[in-house]
Short mmCIF file of C-alpha atoms in Angstrom, two decimals:
data_model
loop_
_atom_site.label_atom_id
_atom_site.label_comp_id
_atom_site.label_asym_id
_atom_site.label_seq_id
_atom_site.Cartn_x
_atom_site.Cartn_y
_atom_site.Cartn_z
CA MET A 1 18.12 98.59 131.87
CA ALA A 2 20.78 98.02 129.23
CA LEU A 3 24.54 97.99 129.62
CA THR A 4 26.66 99.94 127.17
CA VAL A 5 29.71 98.01 125.95
CA TYR A 6 32.82 100.13 125.37
CA LEU A 7 36.13 99.36 123.73
CA ASN A 8 38.74 101.85 124.94
CA ASN A 9 35.98 104.32 125.86
CA GLU A 10 34.40 104.08 122.40
CA LYS A 11 30.82 102.82 122.37
CA LEU A 12 30.83 99.46 120.63
CA GLY A 13 27.38 98.08 121.39
CA THR A 14 24.68 97.30 123.92
CA LEU A 15 24.00 94.30 126.15
CA GLN A 16 20.54 93.76 127.59
CA LEU A 17 18.20 91.08 128.85
CA ASP A 18 15.01 89.92 127.17
CA ASP A 19 11.84 89.14 129.12
CA ARG A 20 13.23 85.68 129.95
CA ARG A 21 16.51 87.16 131.22
CA ARG A 22 18.49 85.94 128.24
CA PHE A 23 21.38 87.98 126.88
CA ILE A 24 20.96 90.11 123.75
CA PHE A 25 23.99 91.89 122.32
CA GLN A 26 23.89 94.33 119.42
CA TYR A 27 26.64 96.36 117.78
CA ASP A 28 26.17 100.11 117.72
CA ALA A 29 25.38 101.40 114.20
CA ALA A 30 28.16 103.99 114.42
CA TRP A 31 30.71 101.29 115.34
CA LEU A 32 29.75 99.23 112.28
CA THR A 33 30.55 102.16 109.96
CA ARG A 34 33.73 103.14 111.80
CA PRO A 35 36.92 102.72 109.70
CA GLY A 36 39.02 99.87 111.08
CA ALA A 37 36.27 98.63 113.41
CA VAL A 38 37.14 95.29 115.03
CA PRO A 39 34.65 92.74 116.35
CA LEU A 40 34.09 92.33 120.06
CA SER A 41 34.80 88.64 119.54
CA LEU A 42 35.62 86.30 116.69
CA ALA A 43 32.45 84.48 117.75
CA LEU A 44 30.51 87.75 117.25
CA PRO A 45 31.38 89.02 113.75
CA LEU A 46 30.37 92.57 112.88
CA ARG A 47 26.73 92.75 111.80
CA ALA A 48 23.65 94.90 112.33
CA GLU A 49 21.41 92.09 113.59
CA PRO A 50 21.46 91.38 117.34
CA TYR A 51 23.05 88.27 118.83
CA ILE A 52 20.84 86.25 121.15
CA ASP A 53 21.80 84.38 124.30
CA ASP A 54 23.50 81.27 122.89
CA SER A 55 25.90 83.46 120.90
CA ALA A 56 26.20 86.44 123.22
CA ARG A 57 26.49 84.90 126.68
CA PRO A 58 29.83 83.05 126.29
CA PHE A 59 31.87 86.18 125.59
CA PHE A 60 30.43 88.17 128.48
CA SER A 61 30.31 85.31 131.00
CA ASN A 62 34.00 84.66 130.37
CA LEU A 63 34.81 88.19 131.56
CA LEU A 64 33.78 87.28 135.11
CA PRO A 65 35.69 85.58 137.93
CA GLU A 66 34.97 81.92 138.60
CA ALA A 67 34.37 79.45 141.40
CA GLN A 68 34.97 80.59 144.99
CA LEU A 69 36.21 84.01 143.90
CA ARG A 70 32.98 84.66 142.02
CA GLU A 71 30.96 83.41 145.00
CA ALA A 72 32.81 85.73 147.39
CA ILE A 73 32.32 88.77 145.13
CA ALA A 74 28.63 88.00 144.63
CA ARG A 75 28.13 87.60 148.38
CA LYS A 76 29.90 90.90 149.10
CA LEU A 77 27.79 92.73 146.50
CA GLY A 78 24.52 91.08 147.50
CA ILE A 79 24.04 89.56 144.04
CA SER A 80 23.24 85.97 143.16
CA GLU A 81 26.42 84.22 142.00
CA THR A 82 24.47 82.86 138.99
CA ASN A 83 23.47 86.37 137.89
CA ASP A 84 26.02 87.09 135.14
CA TYR A 85 24.26 90.26 134.08
CA GLY A 86 24.08 91.67 137.60
CA LEU A 87 27.76 90.97 138.18
CA LEU A 88 28.73 92.62 134.89
CA GLU A 89 26.65 95.65 135.84
CA ALA A 90 28.43 95.85 139.21
CA ILE A 91 32.06 95.10 138.33
CA GLY A 92 32.33 95.42 134.54
CA GLY A 93 34.03 98.81 134.60
CA GLU A 94 37.44 97.30 133.76
CA CYS A 95 37.63 93.81 132.33
CA ALA A 96 40.41 91.94 130.57
CA GLY A 97 41.80 93.77 127.56
CA ALA A 98 40.07 96.99 126.58
CA VAL A 99 36.42 96.06 127.23
CA SER A 100 34.23 97.78 129.82
CA LEU A 101 30.52 97.79 130.56
CA PHE A 102 28.54 100.60 132.17
CA PRO A 103 24.86 101.13 132.88
CA GLU A 104 23.22 102.85 129.92
CA GLU A 105 22.71 106.16 131.70
CA ALA A 106 26.33 106.29 132.95
CA GLU A 107 29.28 107.64 131.00
CA PRO A 108 32.65 105.90 131.22
CA VAL A 109 35.20 107.74 133.30
CA THR A 110 37.85 109.40 131.14
CA ASP A 111 40.29 110.73 133.73
CA GLY A 112 42.14 109.07 136.55
CA ASP A 113 45.33 108.71 138.52
CA TYR A 114 47.24 106.26 140.69
CA GLN A 115 47.21 105.80 144.46
CA ALA A 116 50.64 104.73 145.68
CA LEU A 117 50.59 102.06 148.38
CA ASP A 118 53.13 102.09 151.16
CA LYS A 119 54.35 98.79 152.56
CA GLN A 120 51.88 98.65 155.43
CA VAL A 121 48.86 99.57 153.31
CA LEU A 122 49.87 96.99 150.70
CA HIS A 123 50.30 94.34 153.39
CA ASP A 124 46.89 95.11 154.88
CA LEU A 125 45.29 95.10 151.44
CA ILE A 126 46.65 91.65 150.63
CA GLU A 127 45.59 90.31 154.02
CA GLN A 128 42.05 91.55 153.40
CA LEU A 129 41.72 90.30 149.80
CA PRO A 130 39.88 87.09 150.76
CA ARG A 131 37.19 89.27 152.36
CA ARG A 132 37.43 92.05 149.76
CA PRO A 133 38.10 90.13 146.52
CA MET A 134 39.42 92.42 143.78
CA LEU A 135 38.16 95.29 145.96
CA ALA A 136 34.69 94.68 144.52
CA GLY A 137 32.25 97.25 145.83
CA GLU A 138 35.01 99.45 147.26
CA GLY A 139 34.15 103.02 146.26
CA GLU A 140 34.38 103.34 142.48
CA MET A 141 36.37 100.13 141.97
CA ARG A 142 34.60 98.14 139.22
CA LEU A 143 37.16 95.49 138.32
CA SER A 144 36.47 92.12 136.73
CA LEU A 145 39.26 89.64 136.05
CA ALA A 146 38.50 86.12 134.89
CA GLY A 147 39.89 83.10 136.71
CA VAL A 148 39.65 81.35 140.05
CA GLN A 149 42.58 82.95 141.90
CA ASN A 150 42.41 86.11 143.99
CA LYS A 151 44.39 88.85 142.31
CA LEU A 152 44.47 92.57 141.85
CA PRO A 153 45.17 94.85 138.87
CA VAL A 154 47.85 97.35 139.89
CA TYR A 155 50.34 99.81 138.42
CA PHE A 156 53.98 98.92 139.02
CA ASP A 157 56.84 101.19 137.96
CA GLY A 158 59.58 98.85 139.11
CA GLN A 159 59.65 100.32 142.61
CA THR A 160 56.19 101.29 143.82
CA ILE A 161 52.87 99.47 143.59
CA SER A 162 49.85 101.71 143.03
CA LEU A 163 46.11 101.24 142.62
CA PRO A 164 44.69 102.67 139.38
CA ARG A 165 41.79 105.06 139.91
CA GLY A 166 39.22 106.22 137.38
CA ALA A 167 40.22 105.49 133.78
CA SER A 168 43.92 104.91 134.49
CA PRO A 169 44.94 101.45 133.22
CA SER A 170 46.73 98.89 135.34
CA SER A 171 50.11 97.66 134.14
CA HIS A 172 50.43 94.43 136.16
CA ILE A 173 48.45 91.71 137.86
CA LEU A 174 49.42 91.15 141.49
CA LYS A 175 48.90 87.70 142.99
CA PRO A 176 49.50 86.64 146.58
CA ALA A 177 50.20 82.98 147.32
CA ILE A 178 47.25 80.61 147.10
CA ARG A 179 46.38 79.78 150.69
CA GLU A 180 46.22 76.03 150.05
CA TYR A 181 49.52 76.14 148.13
CA PRO A 182 51.78 78.73 149.77
CA ASN A 183 54.63 78.13 147.30
CA SER A 184 52.38 78.82 144.29
CA ILE A 185 53.92 82.19 143.45
CA PHE A 186 57.42 80.69 143.30
CA ASN A 187 56.02 77.87 141.16
CA GLU A 188 54.46 80.27 138.66
CA ALA A 189 57.40 82.67 138.56
CA TYR A 190 59.85 79.80 137.97
CA CYS A 191 57.71 78.24 135.22
CA MET A 192 57.20 81.59 133.49
CA ARG A 193 60.95 82.19 133.41
CA LEU A 194 61.54 78.67 132.09
CA ALA A 195 58.92 79.35 129.42
CA GLN A 196 60.88 82.37 128.25
CA ALA A 197 64.03 80.23 128.14
CA VAL A 198 62.43 77.77 125.73
CA GLY A 199 61.26 80.58 123.44
CA LEU A 200 57.68 81.08 124.56
CA ASN A 201 56.32 84.61 124.37
CA VAL A 202 55.52 85.48 128.00
CA PRO A 203 55.27 88.74 129.97
CA LYS A 204 57.95 89.72 132.45
CA VAL A 205 57.36 88.48 136.00
CA THR A 206 58.67 89.90 139.27
CA LEU A 207 58.72 88.60 142.84
CA ILE A 208 58.77 91.13 145.64
CA GLU A 209 58.87 90.74 149.41
CA ASN A 210 56.70 93.05 151.44
CA GLN A 211 56.73 92.78 155.23
CA GLY A 212 57.38 89.05 155.15
CA GLN A 213 54.93 88.39 152.32
CA TRP A 214 56.12 87.27 148.91
CA LEU A 215 54.04 88.65 146.04
CA TYR A 216 53.97 87.80 142.35
CA LEU A 217 53.70 90.53 139.73
CA VAL A 218 53.19 89.80 136.04
CA GLY A 219 53.15 92.44 133.34
CA ARG A 220 49.84 92.66 131.52
CA TYR A 221 50.20 91.40 127.96
CA ASP A 222 47.07 93.39 127.06
CA ARG A 223 48.81 96.71 127.72
CA GLU A 224 51.26 98.70 125.60
CA ARG A 225 52.82 102.14 125.65
CA ASP A 226 52.54 104.68 122.87
CA SER A 227 55.40 106.82 121.56
CA ALA A 228 54.80 109.32 124.37
CA GLY A 229 55.09 106.60 127.00
CA ASN A 230 51.40 106.53 127.85
CA LEU A 231 49.92 103.16 128.79
CA TYR A 232 46.90 101.98 126.80
CA ARG A 233 44.72 98.88 126.66
CA LEU A 234 44.76 96.20 123.93
CA HIS A 235 41.67 94.30 122.85
CA GLN A 236 41.93 90.58 123.54
CA GLU A 237 39.85 87.49 124.16
CA ASP A 238 40.56 83.99 125.39
CA PHE A 239 39.99 80.91 123.24
CA CYS A 240 36.75 80.03 125.02
CA GLN A 241 35.35 83.43 124.09
CA ALA A 242 36.59 83.15 120.51
CA LEU A 243 34.98 79.71 120.17
CA GLY A 244 31.74 80.67 121.91
CA ILE A 245 32.25 78.33 124.90
CA LEU A 246 30.93 79.08 128.37
CA PRO A 247 33.47 79.24 131.24
CA GLU A 248 31.87 76.36 133.13
CA THR A 249 32.72 74.06 130.20
CA LYS A 250 36.31 75.27 129.68
CA TYR A 251 37.79 71.77 130.09
CA GLU A 252 37.79 69.52 127.02
CA LYS A 253 36.09 66.65 128.84
CA GLU A 254 33.18 69.01 129.63
CA GLY A 255 32.83 70.28 126.06
CA GLY A 256 35.61 72.86 126.08
CA PRO A 257 38.25 73.43 123.41
CA SER A 258 40.51 70.61 122.29
CA LEU A 259 44.03 71.19 121.02
CA ALA A 260 42.71 70.57 117.49
CA ASP A 261 40.16 73.36 118.06
CA CYS A 262 42.93 75.69 119.20
CA PHE A 263 45.14 75.00 116.20
CA ASP A 264 42.16 75.35 113.85
CA LEU A 265 41.35 78.74 115.38
CA ILE A 266 44.89 79.94 114.72
CA LYS A 267 44.86 78.62 111.15
CA LYS A 268 41.53 80.26 110.39
CA TYR A 269 42.04 83.70 111.93
CA SER A 270 45.67 84.52 112.77
CA ILE A 271 47.50 87.06 110.67
CA GLN A 272 50.69 85.08 111.35
CA PRO A 273 49.45 81.48 111.38
CA ALA A 274 52.79 79.69 110.93
CA ALA A 275 54.52 81.55 113.78
CA ASP A 276 51.49 81.25 116.05
CA GLN A 277 51.09 77.51 115.41
CA LEU A 278 54.72 76.98 116.34
CA GLN A 279 54.28 78.99 119.53
CA LEU A 280 51.15 77.00 120.38
CA LEU A 281 52.99 73.71 119.82
CA ASN A 282 55.83 74.88 122.07
CA TRP A 283 53.20 75.76 124.70
CA VAL A 284 51.66 72.27 124.51
CA VAL A 285 55.05 70.57 124.87
CA PHE A 286 56.18 72.90 127.64
CA ASN A 287 53.00 72.33 129.66
CA TYR A 288 53.41 68.57 129.35
CA LEU A 289 57.04 68.66 130.47
CA ILE A 290 56.49 70.88 133.52
CA GLY A 291 53.32 68.98 134.45
CA ASN A 292 50.76 71.76 133.95
CA ALA A 293 47.41 69.97 133.85
CA ASP A 294 45.41 73.22 134.01
CA ALA A 295 46.24 74.54 130.53
CA HIS A 296 42.65 74.97 129.29
CA GLY A 297 41.01 77.20 126.71
CA LYS A 298 40.78 80.19 129.04
CA ASN A 299 44.55 80.16 129.57
CA VAL A 300 45.41 81.03 125.98
CA SER A 301 44.25 84.17 124.19
CA LEU A 302 44.24 86.23 121.02
CA LEU A 303 45.00 89.90 120.59
CA LEU A 304 42.40 91.43 118.25
CA THR A 305 44.39 94.14 116.47
CA GLN A 306 43.25 96.33 113.60
CA LEU A 307 45.46 94.23 111.31
CA GLY A 308 43.76 91.09 112.56
CA PRO A 309 44.05 88.50 115.34
CA ARG A 310 47.32 87.07 116.58
CA LEU A 311 48.28 84.81 119.45
CA ALA A 312 48.75 86.65 122.72
CA PRO A 313 51.67 86.02 125.08
CA PHE A 314 51.14 83.05 127.41
CA TYR A 315 50.25 83.32 131.07
CA ASP A 316 49.21 81.28 134.15
CA LEU A 317 51.97 78.71 133.60
CA MET A 318 52.73 76.56 136.61
CA SER A 319 53.39 72.93 137.51
CA THR A 320 50.27 71.35 138.99
CA ALA A 321 51.89 67.89 138.97
CA ILE A 322 53.88 68.67 142.13
CA TYR A 323 50.67 68.90 144.18
CA PRO A 324 49.36 65.41 145.03
CA GLY A 325 45.79 66.59 145.63
CA LEU A 326 45.30 68.01 142.13
CA SER A 327 44.18 66.08 139.06
CA GLU A 328 47.07 64.90 136.92
CA ARG A 329 44.95 64.71 133.76
CA PRO A 330 45.68 67.56 131.32
CA ALA A 331 42.80 69.91 130.52
CA MET A 332 43.27 69.19 126.80
CA LYS A 333 44.12 65.68 125.63
CA ILE A 334 47.32 64.91 123.76
CA GLY A 335 46.48 62.64 120.87
CA GLY A 336 43.23 61.61 122.55
CA GLU A 337 44.98 60.69 125.82
CA ASP A 338 44.72 62.48 129.17
CA ARG A 339 46.53 59.99 131.41
CA PRO A 340 50.12 61.28 131.67
CA GLN A 341 51.55 57.79 132.04
CA TRP A 342 49.88 56.80 128.75
CA ILE A 343 51.05 59.80 126.72
CA ILE A 344 53.57 57.99 124.55
CA ALA A 345 55.10 58.36 121.08
CA ARG A 346 51.92 57.43 119.23
CA SER A 347 49.99 60.01 121.30
CA TRP A 348 52.23 62.73 119.91
CA GLU A 349 51.90 61.26 116.42
CA LYS A 350 48.11 61.37 116.71
CA LEU A 351 48.30 64.93 118.07
CA ALA A 352 50.17 65.94 114.92
CA ALA A 353 47.51 64.34 112.73
CA ASP A 354 44.61 65.80 114.75
CA CYS A 355 46.03 69.31 114.61
CA GLY A 356 47.30 69.22 111.02
CA ILE A 357 50.97 69.73 111.86
CA GLY A 358 53.96 67.65 110.84
CA PHE A 359 54.98 64.84 113.16
CA LYS A 360 58.61 65.63 112.40
CA LEU A 361 58.07 69.14 113.76
CA VAL A 362 56.43 67.71 116.89
CA LYS A 363 59.41 65.42 117.52
CA GLN A 364 61.87 68.27 116.95
CA THR A 365 59.94 70.49 119.36
CA LEU A 366 59.82 67.80 122.04
CA LYS A 367 63.55 67.27 121.74
CA LYS A 368 64.41 70.98 121.71
CA VAL A 369 62.16 71.99 124.61
CA SER A 370 63.14 69.03 126.80
CA ARG A 371 66.85 69.61 126.18
CA THR A 372 66.56 73.34 126.95
CA LEU A 373 64.61 72.68 130.13
CA GLN A 374 67.14 70.16 131.38
CA GLU A 375 69.94 72.66 130.76
CA GLU A 376 68.22 75.79 132.04
CA ALA A 377 66.04 74.54 134.92
CA PRO A 378 69.00 74.18 137.36
CA VAL A 379 70.37 77.56 136.27
CA PHE A 380 67.08 79.39 136.79
CA ALA A 381 66.56 77.59 140.10
CA GLN A 382 69.49 79.60 141.47
CA GLN A 383 67.29 82.70 141.22
CA PHE A 384 64.88 81.12 143.72
CA GLU A 385 66.91 80.94 146.89
CA GLN A 386 64.63 83.30 148.84
CA THR A 387 62.97 80.69 151.04
CA GLN A 388 62.90 76.99 151.73
CA GLN A 389 59.53 76.91 149.94
CA ALA A 390 61.08 78.36 146.81
CA ARG A 391 63.94 75.85 146.84
CA GLU A 392 61.54 72.95 147.39
CA VAL A 393 59.25 73.94 144.53
CA THR A 394 62.04 74.36 141.96
CA THR A 395 63.48 70.98 142.97
CA ALA A 396 60.09 69.29 142.62
CA ILE A 397 59.50 70.84 139.17
CA GLN A 398 62.94 69.74 137.97
CA GLN A 399 62.07 66.19 139.03
CA VAL A 400 58.85 66.31 136.96
CA ILE A 401 60.77 67.63 133.95
CA ALA A 402 63.42 64.91 134.28
CA GLN A 403 60.84 62.13 134.65
CA ARG A 404 58.79 63.27 131.65
CA THR A 405 61.87 63.85 129.52
CA ARG A 406 63.00 60.28 130.19
CA LYS A 407 59.55 59.02 129.22
CA ILE A 408 59.66 60.91 125.92
CA GLU A 409 63.15 59.69 125.11
CA SER A 410 62.44 56.06 125.97
CA GLY A 411 59.14 56.16 124.10
CA PHE A 412 60.63 57.43 120.88
CA ASP A 413 63.60 55.07 121.20
CA ALA A 414 61.20 52.13 121.53
CA ALA A 415 59.17 53.35 118.55
CA ALA A 416 62.35 53.64 116.47
CA ARG A 417 63.40 50.07 117.39
CA ARG A 418 60.00 48.73 116.30
CA GLN A 419 60.43 50.41 112.93
CA ASP A 420 63.92 48.94 112.40
#
């Protein structure tokens, strides 16, 4: 049985398995002749011929949750966790962006509404998420969000949190604290607000307290409103999808994207390459300074508009360096180096050469971002006085920023003295 692939309820193509259970994806003939048709992925350019497994699987596999979240969903649905196709069939009704997958005989739902959640229902829902991840298998809920963290697509109007039903799009992603790291939502909210302060394009984030639980809400960057105020979905894909890389190899050391690959992708496809390269450079520097070692190819995306691709707003920004049990090595090397203590002036110089950007611009960006963070981090920390956990996490992140800023300054000072 085939799965029909839709983009905003328009049939785009078909995904099926061959007799060896390998993926085959083919664009619909009507989509190929449609004015302004966009590709499903940059790795899957528009063409009549089908794409076989090596080309097709990376895009679709990257739509699915990962790690323990994937395992929990598969167990709840009675599907093997290695069965990508079965999981897409079960939960592919709303994926990231505007993509959805439905069994061939089923039509996508075109109407819907929102179910408002009172405080007690919301509390109970969050408490049950580990056993009911993303509400998979709950009635008509067919939600698939990539990543390893439990989360839920919701609609948030600034006051009330609601569950989308039917075809109604979500407006936000709701995240409870990670059980192993209970201050994680304060960490991410603080880092996202710092990112905005240094000029990174990020969605608005909100922290709310509900019956003693703190929850993190981030606006979906793959949603916009039309002139009538109606919410609609935007087509997007992460860099692993665009480069045809499977989710299990998202880290550079496992074959995933390097920073050079990311910059090359922007140069080749973006409709605003200069602006997007500068944003990407700011992102690299920011992640280094806050100690975010988990900035891999699935944590940066493109919006695939009718005018062409452009860099999407950034997301999932948090300091992993404050947690002793997590790896300190960045997901993508800086100038060939992934040991933070060895990322020195010549690492940044090599990064500039590897990525085809000016070293002068790299130095200016390092100086600007580090200066802004030192000035703004204490100011923004005042917004996080809710709990002792929040105060502790902002203090720890400021210490990482200060330590790495000193390393940058001393490194470039030493390099300058050697040149004199």
